[in-house]
CSV table of N, CA and C in Angstrom, one decimal:
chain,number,residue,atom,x,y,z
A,19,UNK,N,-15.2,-13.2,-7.6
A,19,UNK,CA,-14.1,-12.2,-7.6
A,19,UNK,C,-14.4,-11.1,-6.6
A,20,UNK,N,-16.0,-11.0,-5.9
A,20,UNK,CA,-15.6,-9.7,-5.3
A,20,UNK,C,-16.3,-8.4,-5.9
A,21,UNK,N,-16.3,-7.1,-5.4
A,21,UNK,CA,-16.5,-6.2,-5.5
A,21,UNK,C,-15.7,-5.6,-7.0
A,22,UNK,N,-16.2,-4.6,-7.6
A,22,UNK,CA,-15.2,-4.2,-8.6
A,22,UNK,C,-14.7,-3.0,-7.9
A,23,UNK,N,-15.5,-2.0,-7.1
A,23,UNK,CA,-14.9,-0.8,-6.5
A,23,UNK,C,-15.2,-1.4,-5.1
A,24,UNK,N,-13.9,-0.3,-4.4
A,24,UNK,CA,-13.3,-0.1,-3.0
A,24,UNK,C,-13.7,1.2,-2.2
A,25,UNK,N,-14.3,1.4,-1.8
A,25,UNK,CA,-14.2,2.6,-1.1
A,25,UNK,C,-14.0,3.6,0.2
A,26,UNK,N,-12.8,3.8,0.5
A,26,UNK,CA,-12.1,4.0,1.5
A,26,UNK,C,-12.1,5.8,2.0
A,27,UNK,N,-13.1,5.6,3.0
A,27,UNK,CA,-12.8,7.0,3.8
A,27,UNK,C,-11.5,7.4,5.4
A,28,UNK,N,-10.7,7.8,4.6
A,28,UNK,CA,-9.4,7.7,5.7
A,28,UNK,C,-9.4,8.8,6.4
A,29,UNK,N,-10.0,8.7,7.9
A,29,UNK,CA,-10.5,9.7,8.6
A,29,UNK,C,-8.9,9.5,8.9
A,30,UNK,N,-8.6,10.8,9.2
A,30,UNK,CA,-7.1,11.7,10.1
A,30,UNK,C,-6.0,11.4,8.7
A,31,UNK,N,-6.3,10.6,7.6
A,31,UNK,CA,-5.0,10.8,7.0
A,31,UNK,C,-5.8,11.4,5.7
A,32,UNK,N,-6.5,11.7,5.8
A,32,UNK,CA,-7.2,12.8,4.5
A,32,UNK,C,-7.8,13.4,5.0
A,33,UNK,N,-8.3,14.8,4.2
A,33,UNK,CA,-9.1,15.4,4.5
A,33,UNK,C,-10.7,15.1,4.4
A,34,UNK,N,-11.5,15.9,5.7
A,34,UNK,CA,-13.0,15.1,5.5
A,34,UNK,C,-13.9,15.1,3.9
A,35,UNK,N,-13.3,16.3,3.2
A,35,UNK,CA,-13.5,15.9,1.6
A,35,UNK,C,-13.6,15.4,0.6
A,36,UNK,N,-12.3,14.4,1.3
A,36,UNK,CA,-11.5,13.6,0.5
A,36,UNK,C,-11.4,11.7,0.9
A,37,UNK,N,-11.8,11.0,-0.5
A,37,UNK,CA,-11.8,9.7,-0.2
A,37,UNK,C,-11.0,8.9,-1.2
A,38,UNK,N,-10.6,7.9,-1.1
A,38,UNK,CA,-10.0,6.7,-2.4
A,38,UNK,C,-10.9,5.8,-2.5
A,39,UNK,N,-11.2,5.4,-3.8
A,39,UNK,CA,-11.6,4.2,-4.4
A,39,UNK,C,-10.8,3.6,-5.4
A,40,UNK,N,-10.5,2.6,-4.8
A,40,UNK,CA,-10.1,1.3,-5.7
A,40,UNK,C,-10.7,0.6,-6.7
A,41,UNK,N,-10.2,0.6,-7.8
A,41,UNK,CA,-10.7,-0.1,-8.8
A,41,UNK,C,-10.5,-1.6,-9.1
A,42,UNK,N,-11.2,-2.3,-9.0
A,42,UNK,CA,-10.3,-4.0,-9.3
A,42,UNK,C,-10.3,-4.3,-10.5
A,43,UNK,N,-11.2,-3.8,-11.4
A,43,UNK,CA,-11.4,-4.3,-12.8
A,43,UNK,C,-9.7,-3.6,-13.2
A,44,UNK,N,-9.8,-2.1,-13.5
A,44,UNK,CA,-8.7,-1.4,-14.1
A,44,UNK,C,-7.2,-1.0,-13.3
A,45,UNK,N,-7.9,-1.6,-12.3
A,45,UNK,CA,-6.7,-1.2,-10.9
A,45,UNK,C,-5.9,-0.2,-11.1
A,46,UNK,N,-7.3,0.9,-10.7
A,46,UNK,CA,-7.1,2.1,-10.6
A,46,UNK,C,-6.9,2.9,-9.3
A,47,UNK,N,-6.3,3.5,-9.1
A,47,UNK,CA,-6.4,4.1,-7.0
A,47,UNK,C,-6.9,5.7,-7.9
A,48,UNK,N,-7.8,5.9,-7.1
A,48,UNK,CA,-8.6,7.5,-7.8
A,48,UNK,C,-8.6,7.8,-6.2
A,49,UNK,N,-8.2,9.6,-6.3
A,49,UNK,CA,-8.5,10.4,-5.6
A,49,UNK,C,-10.0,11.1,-5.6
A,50,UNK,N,-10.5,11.5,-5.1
A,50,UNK,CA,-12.3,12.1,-4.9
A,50,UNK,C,-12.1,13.5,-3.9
A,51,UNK,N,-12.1,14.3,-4.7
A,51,UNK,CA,-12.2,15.6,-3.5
A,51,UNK,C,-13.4,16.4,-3.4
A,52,UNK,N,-14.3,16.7,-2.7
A,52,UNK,CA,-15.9,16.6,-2.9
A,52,UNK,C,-16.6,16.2,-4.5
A,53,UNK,N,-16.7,14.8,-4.5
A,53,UNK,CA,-17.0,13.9,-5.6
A,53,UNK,C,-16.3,14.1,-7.1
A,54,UNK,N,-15.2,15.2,-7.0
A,54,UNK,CA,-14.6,15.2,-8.3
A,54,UNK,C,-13.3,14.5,-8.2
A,55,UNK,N,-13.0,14.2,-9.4
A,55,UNK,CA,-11.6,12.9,-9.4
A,55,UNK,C,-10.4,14.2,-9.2
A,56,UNK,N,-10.0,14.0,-8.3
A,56,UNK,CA,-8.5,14.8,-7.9
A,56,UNK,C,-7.2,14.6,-8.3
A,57,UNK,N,-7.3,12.9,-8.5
A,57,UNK,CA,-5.9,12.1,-8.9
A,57,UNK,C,-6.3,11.0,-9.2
A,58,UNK,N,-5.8,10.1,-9.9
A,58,UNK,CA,-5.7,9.2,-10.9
A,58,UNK,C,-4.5,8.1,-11.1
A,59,UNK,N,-4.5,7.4,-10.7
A,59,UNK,CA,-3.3,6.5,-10.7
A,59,UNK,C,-3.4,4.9,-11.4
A,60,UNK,N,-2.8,4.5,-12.0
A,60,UNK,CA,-3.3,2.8,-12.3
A,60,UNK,C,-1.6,2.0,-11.8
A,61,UNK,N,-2.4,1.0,-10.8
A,61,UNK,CA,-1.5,0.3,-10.2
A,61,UNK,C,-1.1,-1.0,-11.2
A,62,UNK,N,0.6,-1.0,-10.9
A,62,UNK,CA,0.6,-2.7,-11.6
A,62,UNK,C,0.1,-3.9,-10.7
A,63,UNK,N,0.0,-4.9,-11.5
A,63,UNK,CA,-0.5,-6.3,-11.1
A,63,UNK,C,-0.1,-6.7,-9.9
A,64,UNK,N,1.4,-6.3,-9.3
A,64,UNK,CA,2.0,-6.8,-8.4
A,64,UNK,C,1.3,-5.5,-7.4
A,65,UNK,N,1.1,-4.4,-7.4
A,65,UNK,CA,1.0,-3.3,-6.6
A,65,UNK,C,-0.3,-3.1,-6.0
A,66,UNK,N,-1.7,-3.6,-6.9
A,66,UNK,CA,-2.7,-4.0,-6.2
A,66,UNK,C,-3.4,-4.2,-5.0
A,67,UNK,N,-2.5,-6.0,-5.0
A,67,UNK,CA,-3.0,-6.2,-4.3
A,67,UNK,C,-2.8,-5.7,-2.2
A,68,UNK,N,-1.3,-5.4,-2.0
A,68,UNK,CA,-0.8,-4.7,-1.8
A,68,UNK,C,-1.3,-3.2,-1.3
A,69,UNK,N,-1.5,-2.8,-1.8
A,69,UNK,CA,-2.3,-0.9,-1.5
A,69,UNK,C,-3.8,-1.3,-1.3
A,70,UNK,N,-4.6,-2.4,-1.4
A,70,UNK,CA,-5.3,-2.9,-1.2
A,70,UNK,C,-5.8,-3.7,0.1
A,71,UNK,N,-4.7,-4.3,0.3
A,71,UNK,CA,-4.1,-4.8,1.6
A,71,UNK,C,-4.1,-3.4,2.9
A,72,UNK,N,-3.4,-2.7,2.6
A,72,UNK,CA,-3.1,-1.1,3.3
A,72,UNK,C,-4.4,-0.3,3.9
A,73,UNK,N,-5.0,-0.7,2.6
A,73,UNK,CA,-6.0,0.7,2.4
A,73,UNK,C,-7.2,0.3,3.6
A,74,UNK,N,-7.3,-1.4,3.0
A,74,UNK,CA,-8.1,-2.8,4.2
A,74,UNK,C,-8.1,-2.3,5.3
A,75,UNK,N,-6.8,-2.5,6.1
A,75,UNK,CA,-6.4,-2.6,7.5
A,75,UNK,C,-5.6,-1.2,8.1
A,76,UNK,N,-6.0,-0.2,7.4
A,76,UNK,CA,-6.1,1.2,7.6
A,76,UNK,C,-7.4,1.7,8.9
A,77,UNK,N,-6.9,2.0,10.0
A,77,UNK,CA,-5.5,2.6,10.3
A,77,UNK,C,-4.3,2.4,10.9
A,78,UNK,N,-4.4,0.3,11.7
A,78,UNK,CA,-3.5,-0.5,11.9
A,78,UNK,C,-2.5,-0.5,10.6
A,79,UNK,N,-1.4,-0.9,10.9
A,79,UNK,CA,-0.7,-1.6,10.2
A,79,UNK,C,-0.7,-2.8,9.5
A,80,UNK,N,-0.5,-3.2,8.3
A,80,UNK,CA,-0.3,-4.4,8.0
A,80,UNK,C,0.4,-5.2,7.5
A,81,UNK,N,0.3,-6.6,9.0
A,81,UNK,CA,1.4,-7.3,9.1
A,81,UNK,C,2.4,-7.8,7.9
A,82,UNK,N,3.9,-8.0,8.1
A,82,UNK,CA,4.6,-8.6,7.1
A,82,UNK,C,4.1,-9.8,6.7
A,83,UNK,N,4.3,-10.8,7.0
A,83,UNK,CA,3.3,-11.9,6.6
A,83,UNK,C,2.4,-11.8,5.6
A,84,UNK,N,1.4,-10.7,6.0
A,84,UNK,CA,0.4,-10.6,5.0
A,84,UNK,C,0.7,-9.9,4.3
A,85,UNK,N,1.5,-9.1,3.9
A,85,UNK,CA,1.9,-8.2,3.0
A,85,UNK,C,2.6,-8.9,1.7
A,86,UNK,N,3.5,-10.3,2.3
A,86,UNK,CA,3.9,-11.0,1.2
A,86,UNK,C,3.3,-12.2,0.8
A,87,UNK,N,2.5,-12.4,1.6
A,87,UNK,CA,1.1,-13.4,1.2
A,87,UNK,C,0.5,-12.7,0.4
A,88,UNK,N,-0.1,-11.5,0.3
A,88,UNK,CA,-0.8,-10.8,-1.1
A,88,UNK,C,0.1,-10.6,-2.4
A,89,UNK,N,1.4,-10.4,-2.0
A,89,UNK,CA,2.8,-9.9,-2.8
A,89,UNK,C,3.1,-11.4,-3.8
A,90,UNK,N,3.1,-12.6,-2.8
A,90,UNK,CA,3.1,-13.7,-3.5
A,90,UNK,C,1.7,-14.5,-4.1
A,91,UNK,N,0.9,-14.5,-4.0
A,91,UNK,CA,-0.5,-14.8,-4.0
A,91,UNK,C,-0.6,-16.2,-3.3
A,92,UNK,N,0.1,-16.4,-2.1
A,92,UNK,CA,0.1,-17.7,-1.4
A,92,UNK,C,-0.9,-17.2,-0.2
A,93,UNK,N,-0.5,-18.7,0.3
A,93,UNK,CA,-1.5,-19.0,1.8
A,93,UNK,C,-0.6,-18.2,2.6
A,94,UNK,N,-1.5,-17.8,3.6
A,94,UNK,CA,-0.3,-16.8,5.0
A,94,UNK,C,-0.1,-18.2,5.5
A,95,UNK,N,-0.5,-19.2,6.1
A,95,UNK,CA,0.0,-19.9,6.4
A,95,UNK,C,1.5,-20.5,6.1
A,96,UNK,N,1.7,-20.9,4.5
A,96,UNK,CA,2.3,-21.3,4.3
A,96,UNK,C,3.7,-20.0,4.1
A,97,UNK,N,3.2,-19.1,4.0
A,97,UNK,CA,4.0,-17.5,3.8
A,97,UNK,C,4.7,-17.3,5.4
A,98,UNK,N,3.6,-17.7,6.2
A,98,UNK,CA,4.6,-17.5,7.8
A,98,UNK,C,5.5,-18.5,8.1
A,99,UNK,N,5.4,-19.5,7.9
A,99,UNK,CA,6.4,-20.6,7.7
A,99,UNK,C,8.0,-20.3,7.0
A,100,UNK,N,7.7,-19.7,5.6
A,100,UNK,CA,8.9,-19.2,5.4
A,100,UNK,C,9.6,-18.1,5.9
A,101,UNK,N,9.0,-16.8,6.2
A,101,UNK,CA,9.1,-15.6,7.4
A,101,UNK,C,10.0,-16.2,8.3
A,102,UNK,N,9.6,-17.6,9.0
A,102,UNK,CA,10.3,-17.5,10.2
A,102,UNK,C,11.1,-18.5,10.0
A,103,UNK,N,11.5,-19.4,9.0
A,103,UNK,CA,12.7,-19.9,8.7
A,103,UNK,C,13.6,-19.0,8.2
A,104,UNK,N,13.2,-17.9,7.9
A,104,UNK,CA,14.5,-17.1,7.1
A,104,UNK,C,14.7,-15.8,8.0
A,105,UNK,N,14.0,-15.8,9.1
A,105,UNK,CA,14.4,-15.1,10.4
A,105,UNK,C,15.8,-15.8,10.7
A,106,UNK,N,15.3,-17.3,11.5
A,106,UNK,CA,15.9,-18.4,12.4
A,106,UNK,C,17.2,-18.7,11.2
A,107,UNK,N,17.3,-18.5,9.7
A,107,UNK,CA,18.6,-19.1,9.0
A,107,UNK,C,19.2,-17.6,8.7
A,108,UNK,N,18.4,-16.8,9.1
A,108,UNK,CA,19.1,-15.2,8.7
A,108,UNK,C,19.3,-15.0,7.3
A,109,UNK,N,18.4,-15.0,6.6
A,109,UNK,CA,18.5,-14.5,5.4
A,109,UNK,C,16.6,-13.8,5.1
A,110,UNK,N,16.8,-13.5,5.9
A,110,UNK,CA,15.0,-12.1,6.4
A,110,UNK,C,15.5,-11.3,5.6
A,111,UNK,N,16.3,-10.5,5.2
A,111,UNK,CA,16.5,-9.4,3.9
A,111,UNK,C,16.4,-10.0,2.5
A,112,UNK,N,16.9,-11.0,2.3
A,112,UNK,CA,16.3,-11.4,1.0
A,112,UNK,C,15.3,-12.1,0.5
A,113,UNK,N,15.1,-12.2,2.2
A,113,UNK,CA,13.6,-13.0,1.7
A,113,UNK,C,12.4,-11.7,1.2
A,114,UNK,N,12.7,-10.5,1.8
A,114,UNK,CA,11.5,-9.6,1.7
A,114,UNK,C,12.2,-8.5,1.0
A,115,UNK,N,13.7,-8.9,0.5
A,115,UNK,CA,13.8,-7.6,-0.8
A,115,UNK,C,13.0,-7.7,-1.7
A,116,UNK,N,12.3,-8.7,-2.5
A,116,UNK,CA,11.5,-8.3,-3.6
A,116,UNK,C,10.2,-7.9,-3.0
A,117,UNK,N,9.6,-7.7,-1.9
A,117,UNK,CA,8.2,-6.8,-1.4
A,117,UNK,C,8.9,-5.5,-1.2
A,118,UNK,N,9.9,-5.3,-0.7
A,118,UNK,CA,10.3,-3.8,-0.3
A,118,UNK,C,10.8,-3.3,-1.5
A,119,UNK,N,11.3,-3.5,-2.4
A,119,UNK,CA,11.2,-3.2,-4.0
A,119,UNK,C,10.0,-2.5,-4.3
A,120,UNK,N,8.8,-3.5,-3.9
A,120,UNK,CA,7.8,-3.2,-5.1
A,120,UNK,C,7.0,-1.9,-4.3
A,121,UNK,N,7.4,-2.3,-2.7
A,121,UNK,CA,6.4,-1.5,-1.8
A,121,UNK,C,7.3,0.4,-2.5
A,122,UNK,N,8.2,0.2,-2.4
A,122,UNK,CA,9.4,1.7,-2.5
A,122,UNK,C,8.9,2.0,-4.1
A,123,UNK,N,8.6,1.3,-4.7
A,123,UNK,CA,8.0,1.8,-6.4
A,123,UNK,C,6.8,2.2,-5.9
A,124,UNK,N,6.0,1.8,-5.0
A,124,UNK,CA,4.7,2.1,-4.9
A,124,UNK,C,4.2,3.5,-4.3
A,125,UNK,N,5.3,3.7,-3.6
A,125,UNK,CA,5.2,5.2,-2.5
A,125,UNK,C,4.8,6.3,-3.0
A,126,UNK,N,5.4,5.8,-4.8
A,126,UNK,CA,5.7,7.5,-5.5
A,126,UNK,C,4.2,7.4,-6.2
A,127,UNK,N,3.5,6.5,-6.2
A,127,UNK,CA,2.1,6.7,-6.5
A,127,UNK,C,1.2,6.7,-5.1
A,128,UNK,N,1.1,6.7,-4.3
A,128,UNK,CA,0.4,6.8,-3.1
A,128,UNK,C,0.5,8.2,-3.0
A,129,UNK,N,2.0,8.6,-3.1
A,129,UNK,CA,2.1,10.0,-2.5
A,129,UNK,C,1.4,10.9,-2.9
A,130,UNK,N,1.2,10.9,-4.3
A,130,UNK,CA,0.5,11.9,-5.2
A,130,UNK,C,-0.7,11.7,-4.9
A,131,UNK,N,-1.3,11.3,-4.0
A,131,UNK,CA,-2.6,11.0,-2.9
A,131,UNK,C,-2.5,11.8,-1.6
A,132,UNK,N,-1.4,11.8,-1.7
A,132,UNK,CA,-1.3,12.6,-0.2
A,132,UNK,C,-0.7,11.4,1.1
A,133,UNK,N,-0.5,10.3,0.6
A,133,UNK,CA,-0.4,8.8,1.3
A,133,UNK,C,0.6,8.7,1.4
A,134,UNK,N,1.5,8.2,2.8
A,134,UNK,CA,2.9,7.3,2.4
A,134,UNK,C,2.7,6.2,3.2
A,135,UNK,N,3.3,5.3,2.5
A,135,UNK,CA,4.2,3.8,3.1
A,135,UNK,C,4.7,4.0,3.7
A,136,UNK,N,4.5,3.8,5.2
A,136,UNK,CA,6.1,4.2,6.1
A,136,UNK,C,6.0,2.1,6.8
A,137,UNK,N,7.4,2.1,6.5
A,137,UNK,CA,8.0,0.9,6.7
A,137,UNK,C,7.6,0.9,9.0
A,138,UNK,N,7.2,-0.5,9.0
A,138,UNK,CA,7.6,-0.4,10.7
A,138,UNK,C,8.4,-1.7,10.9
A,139,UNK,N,9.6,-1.4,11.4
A,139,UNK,CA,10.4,-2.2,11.3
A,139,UNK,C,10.5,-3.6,11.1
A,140,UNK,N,10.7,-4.6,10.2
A,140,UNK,CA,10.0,-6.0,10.6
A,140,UNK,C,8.9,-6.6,11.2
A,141,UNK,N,7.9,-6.0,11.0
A,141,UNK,CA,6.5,-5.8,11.3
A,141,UNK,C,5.5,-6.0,10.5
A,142,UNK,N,5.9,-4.8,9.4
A,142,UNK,CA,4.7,-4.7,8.3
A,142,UNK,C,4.9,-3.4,7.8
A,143,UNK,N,3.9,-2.9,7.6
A,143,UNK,CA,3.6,-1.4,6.5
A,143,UNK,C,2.5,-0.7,7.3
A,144,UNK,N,2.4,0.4,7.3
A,144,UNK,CA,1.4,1.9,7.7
A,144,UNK,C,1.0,2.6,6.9
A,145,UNK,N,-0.5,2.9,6.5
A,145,UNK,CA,-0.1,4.2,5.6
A,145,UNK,C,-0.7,5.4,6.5
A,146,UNK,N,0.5,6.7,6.5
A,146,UNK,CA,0.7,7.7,7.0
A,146,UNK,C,0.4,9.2,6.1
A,147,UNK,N,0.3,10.2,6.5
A,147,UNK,CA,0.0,11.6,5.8
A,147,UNK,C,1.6,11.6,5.5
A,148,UNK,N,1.5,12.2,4.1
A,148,UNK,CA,2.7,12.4,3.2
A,148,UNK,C,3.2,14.0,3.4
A,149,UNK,N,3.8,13.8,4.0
A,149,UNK,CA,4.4,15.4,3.8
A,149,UNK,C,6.0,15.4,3.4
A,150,UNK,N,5.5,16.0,2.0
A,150,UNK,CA,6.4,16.2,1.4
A,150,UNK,C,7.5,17.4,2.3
A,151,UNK,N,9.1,17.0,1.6
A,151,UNK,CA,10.1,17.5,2.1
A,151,UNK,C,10.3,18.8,1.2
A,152,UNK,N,10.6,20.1,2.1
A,152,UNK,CA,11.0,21.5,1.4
A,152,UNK,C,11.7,20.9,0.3
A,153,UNK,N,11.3,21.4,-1.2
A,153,UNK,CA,12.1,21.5,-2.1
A,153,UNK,C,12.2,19.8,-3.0
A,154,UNK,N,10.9,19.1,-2.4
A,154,UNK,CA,10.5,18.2,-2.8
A,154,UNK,C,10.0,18.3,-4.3
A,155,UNK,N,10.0,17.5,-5.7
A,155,UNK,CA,9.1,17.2,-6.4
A,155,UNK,C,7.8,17.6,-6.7
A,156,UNK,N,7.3,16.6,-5.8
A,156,UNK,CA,5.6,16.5,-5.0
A,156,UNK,C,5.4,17.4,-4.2
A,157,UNK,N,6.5,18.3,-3.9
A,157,UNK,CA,5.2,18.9,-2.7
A,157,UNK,C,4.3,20.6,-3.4
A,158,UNK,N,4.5,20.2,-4.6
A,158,UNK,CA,3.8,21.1,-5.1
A,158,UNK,C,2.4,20.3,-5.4
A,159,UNK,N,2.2,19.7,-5.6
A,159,UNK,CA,1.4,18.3,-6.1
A,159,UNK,C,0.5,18.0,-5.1
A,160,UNK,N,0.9,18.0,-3.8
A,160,UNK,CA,0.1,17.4,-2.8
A,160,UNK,C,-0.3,18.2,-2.0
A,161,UNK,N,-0.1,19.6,-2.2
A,161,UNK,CA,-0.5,21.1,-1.3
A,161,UNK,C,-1.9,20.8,-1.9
C-alpha cells in the first residue's frame, strides 16, 4: 500500500510556514502552519487520488491522461488510448466531464488551503495560489 502520510512542502505556493500532509489511511488533506493543524479537510474516495496526483507533480502540471488514469484506477496506457480515440471521434468533452466534475467539487476544498485547480487547457491540471475574489466566501478564510 505505501506510505500512510504525504508530506508536501509547496515552496512559492505557500507560505515558508506552511505545509500539507496527506493522509491515506483517513484521506485527510491537513494544513500545518508552524506545526499546528490550520485546516482540515477529508477527501472522497474519488478525490484522493487525484489531489494526490497534483500535490506529486507540483510544481509541473499534471498531465490529462494521468489525471483520469488515477480518476479511473486504470493503466495510463490503456487511459491514453481512449484520450485519443475520443479526440480523433470528437467526443473529448464527454469523455473527461466526469474528471472535471469531480476536479470543480474538489477546488472548494483545496481552496480553504490556500490551493487552486486551475484547468490548462486539454493538457492537465496545476495547482496555483488561490486568491480569492473581492467579496468572495473564502476570502475571509484564506487571509
Amino acid at each position: 500500500m505505501g506510505e500512510r502520510f504525504y508530506t508536501y512542502k509547496l515552496t512559492s505556493l505557500l507560505p515558508d510556514n506552511r505545509y500539507v500532509v496527506l493522509d491515506h489511511k483517513t484521506r485527510a488533506l491537513v494544513l500545518f502552519e508552524d506545526f499546528e493543524i490550520k485546516e482540515c479537510s477529508i477527501l472522497l474516495h474519488v478525490q484522493f487520488p487525484l489531489v494526490k496526483l497534483l500535490l506529486d507533480n507540483y510544481p509541473d502540471y499534471a498531465p490529462m491522461d494521468a489525471m483520469l488514469s488515477a480518476f479511473y484506477n486504470r493503466e495510463i496506457e490503456m487511459v491514453r488510448r481512449e484520450l485519443n480515440a475520443s479526440i480523433s471521434m470528437q467526443y473529448y468533452d464527454s469523455h473527461v466531464r466526469p474528471l472535471r466534475n469531480t476536479v470543480s467539487r474538489t477546488r472548494g476544498t483545496v481552496r480553504l488551503m490556500g490551493i487552486e485547480i486551475t484547468g490548462v487547457y486539454e493538457t492537465g491540471y496545476l495547482l496555483t495560489p488561490y486568491k480569492p475574489r473581492r467579496g468572495s466566501v473564502n476570502a475571509k478564510k484564506t487571509a
